[in-house]
Short mmCIF file of C-alpha atoms and ligand atoms in Angstrom, two decimals:
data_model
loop_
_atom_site.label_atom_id
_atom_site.label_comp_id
_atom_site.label_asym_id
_atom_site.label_seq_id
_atom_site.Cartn_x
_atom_site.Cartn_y
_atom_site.Cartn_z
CA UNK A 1 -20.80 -92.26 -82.03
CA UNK A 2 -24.51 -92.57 -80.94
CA UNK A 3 -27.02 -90.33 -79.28
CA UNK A 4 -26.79 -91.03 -75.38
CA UNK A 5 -28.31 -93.25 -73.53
CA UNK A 6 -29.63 -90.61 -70.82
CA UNK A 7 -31.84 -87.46 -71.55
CA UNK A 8 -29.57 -84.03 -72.37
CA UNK A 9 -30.87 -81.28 -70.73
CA UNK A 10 -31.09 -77.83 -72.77
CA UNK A 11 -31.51 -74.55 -71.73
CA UNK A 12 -32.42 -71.82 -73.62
CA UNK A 13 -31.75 -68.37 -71.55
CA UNK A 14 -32.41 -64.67 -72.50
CA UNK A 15 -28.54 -64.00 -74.11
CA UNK A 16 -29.20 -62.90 -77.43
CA UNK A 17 -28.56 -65.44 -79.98
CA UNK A 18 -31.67 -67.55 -80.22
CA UNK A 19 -30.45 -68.53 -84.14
CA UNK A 20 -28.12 -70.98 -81.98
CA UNK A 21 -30.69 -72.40 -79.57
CA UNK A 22 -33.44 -73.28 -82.16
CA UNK A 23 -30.68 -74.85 -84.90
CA UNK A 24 -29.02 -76.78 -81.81
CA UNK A 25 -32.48 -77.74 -80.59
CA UNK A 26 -32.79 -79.33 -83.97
CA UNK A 27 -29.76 -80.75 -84.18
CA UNK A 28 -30.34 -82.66 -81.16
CA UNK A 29 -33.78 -84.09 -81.77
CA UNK A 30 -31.78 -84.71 -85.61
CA UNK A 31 -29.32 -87.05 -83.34
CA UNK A 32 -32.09 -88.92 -81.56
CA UNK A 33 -31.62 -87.51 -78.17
CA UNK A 34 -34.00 -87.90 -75.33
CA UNK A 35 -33.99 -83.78 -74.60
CA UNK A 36 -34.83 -82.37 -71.31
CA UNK A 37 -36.00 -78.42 -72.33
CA UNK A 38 -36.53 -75.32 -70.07
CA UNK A 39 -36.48 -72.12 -71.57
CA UNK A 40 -36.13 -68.60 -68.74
CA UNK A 41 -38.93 -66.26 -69.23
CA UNK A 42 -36.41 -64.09 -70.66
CA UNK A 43 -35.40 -66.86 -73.27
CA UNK A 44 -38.61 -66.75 -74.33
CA UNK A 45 -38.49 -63.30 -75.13
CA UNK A 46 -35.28 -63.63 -77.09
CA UNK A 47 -36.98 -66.68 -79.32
CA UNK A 48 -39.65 -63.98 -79.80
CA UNK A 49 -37.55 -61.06 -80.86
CA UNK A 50 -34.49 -62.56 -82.38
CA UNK A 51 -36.44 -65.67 -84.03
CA UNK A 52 -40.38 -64.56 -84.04
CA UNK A 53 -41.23 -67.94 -82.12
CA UNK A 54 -43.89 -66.65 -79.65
CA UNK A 55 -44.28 -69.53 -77.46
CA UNK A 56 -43.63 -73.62 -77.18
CA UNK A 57 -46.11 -74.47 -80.32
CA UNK A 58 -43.86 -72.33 -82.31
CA UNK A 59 -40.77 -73.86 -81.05
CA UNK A 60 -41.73 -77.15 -81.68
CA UNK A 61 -43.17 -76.06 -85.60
CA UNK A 62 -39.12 -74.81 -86.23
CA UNK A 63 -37.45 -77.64 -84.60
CA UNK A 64 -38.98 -80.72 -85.81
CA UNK A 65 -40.70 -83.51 -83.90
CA UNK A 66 -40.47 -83.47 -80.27
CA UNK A 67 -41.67 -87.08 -79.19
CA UNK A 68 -38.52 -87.34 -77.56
CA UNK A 69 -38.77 -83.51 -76.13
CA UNK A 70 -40.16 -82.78 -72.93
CA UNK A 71 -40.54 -78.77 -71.90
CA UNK A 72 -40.75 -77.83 -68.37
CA UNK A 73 -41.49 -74.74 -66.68
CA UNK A 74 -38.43 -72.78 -65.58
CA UNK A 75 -40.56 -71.95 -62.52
CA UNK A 76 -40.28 -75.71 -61.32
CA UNK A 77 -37.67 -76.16 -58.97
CA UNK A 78 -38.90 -79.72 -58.13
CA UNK A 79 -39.36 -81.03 -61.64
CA UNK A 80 -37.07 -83.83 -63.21
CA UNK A 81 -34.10 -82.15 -64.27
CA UNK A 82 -33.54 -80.80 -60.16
CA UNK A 83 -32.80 -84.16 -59.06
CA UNK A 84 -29.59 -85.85 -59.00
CA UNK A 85 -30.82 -89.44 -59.05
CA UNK A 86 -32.29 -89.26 -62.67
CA UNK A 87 -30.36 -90.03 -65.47
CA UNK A 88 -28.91 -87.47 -67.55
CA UNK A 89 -26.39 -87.10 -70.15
CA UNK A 90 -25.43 -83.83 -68.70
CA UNK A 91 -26.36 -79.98 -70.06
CA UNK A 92 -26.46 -77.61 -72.25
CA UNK A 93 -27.45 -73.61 -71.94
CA UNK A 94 -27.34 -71.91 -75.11
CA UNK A 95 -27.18 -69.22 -74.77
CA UNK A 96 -26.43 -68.24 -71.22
CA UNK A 97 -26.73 -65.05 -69.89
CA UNK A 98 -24.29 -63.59 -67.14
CA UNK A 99 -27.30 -63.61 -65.42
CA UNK A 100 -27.59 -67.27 -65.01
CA UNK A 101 -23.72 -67.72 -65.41
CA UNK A 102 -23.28 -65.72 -62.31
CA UNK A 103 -25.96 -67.85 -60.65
CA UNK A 104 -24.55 -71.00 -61.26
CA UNK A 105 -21.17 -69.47 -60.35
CA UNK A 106 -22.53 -68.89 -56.55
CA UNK A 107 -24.86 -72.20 -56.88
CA UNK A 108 -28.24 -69.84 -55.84
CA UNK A 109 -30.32 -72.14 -57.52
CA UNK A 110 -33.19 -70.31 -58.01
CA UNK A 111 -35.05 -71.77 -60.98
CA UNK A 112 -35.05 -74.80 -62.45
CA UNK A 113 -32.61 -73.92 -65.09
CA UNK A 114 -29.85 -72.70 -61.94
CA UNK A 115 -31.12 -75.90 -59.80
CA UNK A 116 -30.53 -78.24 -63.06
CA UNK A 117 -27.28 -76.97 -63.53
CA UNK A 118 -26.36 -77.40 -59.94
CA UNK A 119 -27.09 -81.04 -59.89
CA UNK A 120 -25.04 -81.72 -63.00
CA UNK A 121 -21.92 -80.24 -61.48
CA UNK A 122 -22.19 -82.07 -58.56
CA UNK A 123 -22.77 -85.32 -60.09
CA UNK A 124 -19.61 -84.35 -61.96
CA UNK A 125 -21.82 -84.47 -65.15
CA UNK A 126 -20.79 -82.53 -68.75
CA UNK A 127 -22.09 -78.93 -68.39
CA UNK A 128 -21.66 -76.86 -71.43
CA UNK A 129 -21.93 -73.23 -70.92
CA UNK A 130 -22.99 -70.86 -74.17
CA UNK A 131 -22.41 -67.03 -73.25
CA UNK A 132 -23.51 -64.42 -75.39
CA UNK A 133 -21.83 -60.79 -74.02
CA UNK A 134 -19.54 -58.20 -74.74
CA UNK A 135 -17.39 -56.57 -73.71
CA UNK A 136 -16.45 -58.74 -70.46
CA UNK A 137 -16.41 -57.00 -66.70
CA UNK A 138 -13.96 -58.62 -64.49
CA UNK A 139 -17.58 -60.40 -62.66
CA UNK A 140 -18.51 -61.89 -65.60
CA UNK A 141 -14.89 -63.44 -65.86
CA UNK A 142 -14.44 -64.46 -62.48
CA UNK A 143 -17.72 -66.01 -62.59
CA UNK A 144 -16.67 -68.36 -66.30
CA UNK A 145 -13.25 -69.24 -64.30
CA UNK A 146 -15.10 -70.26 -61.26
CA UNK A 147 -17.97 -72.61 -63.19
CA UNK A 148 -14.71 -74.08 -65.05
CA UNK A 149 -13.21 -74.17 -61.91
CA UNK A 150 -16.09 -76.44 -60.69
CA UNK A 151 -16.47 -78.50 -63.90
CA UNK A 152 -18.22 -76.33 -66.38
CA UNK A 153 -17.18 -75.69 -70.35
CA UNK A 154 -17.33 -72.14 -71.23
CA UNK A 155 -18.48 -72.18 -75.00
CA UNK A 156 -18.41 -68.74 -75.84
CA UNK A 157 -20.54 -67.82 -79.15
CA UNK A 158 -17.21 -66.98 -80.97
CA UNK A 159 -17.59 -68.42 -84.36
CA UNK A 160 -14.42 -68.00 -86.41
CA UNK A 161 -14.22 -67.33 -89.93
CA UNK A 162 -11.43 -69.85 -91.44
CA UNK A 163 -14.48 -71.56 -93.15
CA UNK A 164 -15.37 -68.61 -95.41
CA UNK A 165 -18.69 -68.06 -93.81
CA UNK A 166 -21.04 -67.31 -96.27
CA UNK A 167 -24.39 -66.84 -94.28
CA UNK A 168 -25.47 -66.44 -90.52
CA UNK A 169 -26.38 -69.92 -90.85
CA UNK A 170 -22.59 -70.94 -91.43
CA UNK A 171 -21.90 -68.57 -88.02
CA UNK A 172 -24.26 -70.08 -86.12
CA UNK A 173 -23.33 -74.35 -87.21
CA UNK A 174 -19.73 -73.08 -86.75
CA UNK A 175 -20.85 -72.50 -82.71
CA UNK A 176 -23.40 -75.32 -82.96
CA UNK A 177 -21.46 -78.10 -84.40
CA UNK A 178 -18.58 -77.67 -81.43
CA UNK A 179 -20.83 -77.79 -78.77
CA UNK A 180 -22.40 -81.35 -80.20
CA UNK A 181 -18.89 -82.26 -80.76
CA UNK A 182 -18.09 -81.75 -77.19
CA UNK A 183 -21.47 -84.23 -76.44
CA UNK A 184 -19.92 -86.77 -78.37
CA UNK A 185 -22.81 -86.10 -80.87
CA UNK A 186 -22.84 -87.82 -84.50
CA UNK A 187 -23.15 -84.77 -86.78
CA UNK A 188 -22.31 -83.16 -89.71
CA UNK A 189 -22.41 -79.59 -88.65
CA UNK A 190 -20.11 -76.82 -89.14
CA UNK A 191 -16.42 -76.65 -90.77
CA UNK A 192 -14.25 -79.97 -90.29
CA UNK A 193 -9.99 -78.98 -89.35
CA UNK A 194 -8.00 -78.88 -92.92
CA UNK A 195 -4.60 -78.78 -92.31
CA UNK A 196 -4.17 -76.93 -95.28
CA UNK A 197 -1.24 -80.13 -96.35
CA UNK A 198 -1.00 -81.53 -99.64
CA UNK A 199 -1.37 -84.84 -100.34
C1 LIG B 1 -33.46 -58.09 -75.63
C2 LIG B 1 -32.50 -58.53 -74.57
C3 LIG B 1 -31.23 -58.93 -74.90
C4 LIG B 1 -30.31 -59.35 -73.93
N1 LIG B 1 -29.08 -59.79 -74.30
C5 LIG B 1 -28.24 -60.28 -73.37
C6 LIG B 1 -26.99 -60.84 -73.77
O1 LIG B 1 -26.63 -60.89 -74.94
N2 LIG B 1 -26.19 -61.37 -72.81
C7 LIG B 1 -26.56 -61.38 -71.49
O2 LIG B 1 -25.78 -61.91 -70.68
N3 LIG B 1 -27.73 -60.84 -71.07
C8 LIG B 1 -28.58 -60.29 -71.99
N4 LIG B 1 -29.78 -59.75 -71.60
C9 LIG B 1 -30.07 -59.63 -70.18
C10 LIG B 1 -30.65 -60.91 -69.57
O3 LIG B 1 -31.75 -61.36 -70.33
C11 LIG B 1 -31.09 -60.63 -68.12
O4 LIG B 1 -29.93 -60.50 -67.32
C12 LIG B 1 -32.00 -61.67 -67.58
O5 LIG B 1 -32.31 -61.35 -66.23
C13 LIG B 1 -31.39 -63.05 -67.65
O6 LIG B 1 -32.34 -63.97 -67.10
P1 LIG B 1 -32.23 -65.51 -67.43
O7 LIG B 1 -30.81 -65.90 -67.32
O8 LIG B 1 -33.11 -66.16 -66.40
O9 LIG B 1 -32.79 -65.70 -68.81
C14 LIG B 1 -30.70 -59.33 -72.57
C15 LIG B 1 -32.00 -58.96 -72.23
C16 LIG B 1 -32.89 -58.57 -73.20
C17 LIG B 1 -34.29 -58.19 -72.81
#
């Protein structure tokens, strides 16, 4: 497996779990992928609170080097990720807040992040869907039926525990590694299946 040929385009939103959107940020620039990133204002805020990184500089200190990383502002509807007729990979928002979710759900497209996800289901590209929330209201399920409905992977950030976790860090790879897996992703993230046979 080999890092796509088209930019992947990641979204960081404000769910709380930023731990999974910094180490999958890195994991991705790790598997030499062109990376399309727009963070919501209220991602930002998370990557403040939840992983003291108070703005792009800081991002780009804890992820590694970003010559193949290009940010854009959430606020630009019109910038590359909006448009259909670029090549891309497909996308990634991790994590996704019902906010968003519900806007992609009704296709309102109202920021970059919404437009971006838009085009990818129509262009019946991967779109890989991270929610962070609990409990669930019957909206916020209708709404994950109706983007898988349309194409979308609901990911939830449900790590399991058959691996012994040790440390957050073996929560968050357990989430991380399945959602490169999904991308077709070379990695070594996260347990690998044991079928618990003998030899
Ligand atoms: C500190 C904080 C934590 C939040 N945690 C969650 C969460 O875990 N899941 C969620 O769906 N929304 C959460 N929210 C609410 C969303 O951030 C809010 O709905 C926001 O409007 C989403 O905007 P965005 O999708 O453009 O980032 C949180 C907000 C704040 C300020």
């Amino acid at each position: 497996m080999n890092a796509p040929a088209a930019p992947v385009t990641l979204a960081i939103t404000g769910a709380s779990g930023a731990p999974y959107a910094v180490r999958l940020l890195r994991a991705l620039i790790a598997a030499g992928c062109d990376i399309r990133l727009v963070v919501s204002a209220t991602g930002w805020r998370l990557l403040e609170e939840e992983a003291g990184i108070d703005g792009r500089d800081a991002l780009r200190e804890r992820t590694g080097d970003w010559t193949r990383v290009i940010a854009y502002d959430d606020d630009d509807r019109g910038a590359t990720p909006a448009s259909g007729s670029s090549p891309s990979a497909g996308m990634i928002i991790c994590p996704c807040s019902m906010g968003t979710l519900a806007s992609i759900a009704q296709g309102t497209t109202r920021s970059l992040i919404e437009r971006a996800a838009d085009v990818v289901l129509k262009e019946r590209r991967p779109l890989v869907l991270v929610p962070r929330e609990t409990p669930y209201s019957a909206i916020h399920l209708e709404n994950m039926l109706r983007v898988t409905r349309a194409g979308a992977i609901v990911l939830p950030a449900s790590p399991g525990f058959y691996h012994r976790p040790a440390t957050i860090e073996h929560l968050v790879d357990f989430v991380v590694g399945r959602i490169l897996s999904l991308f077709g992703l070379p990695h070594a993230i996260g347990p690998r299946w044991q079928s618990g046979e003998s030899a």
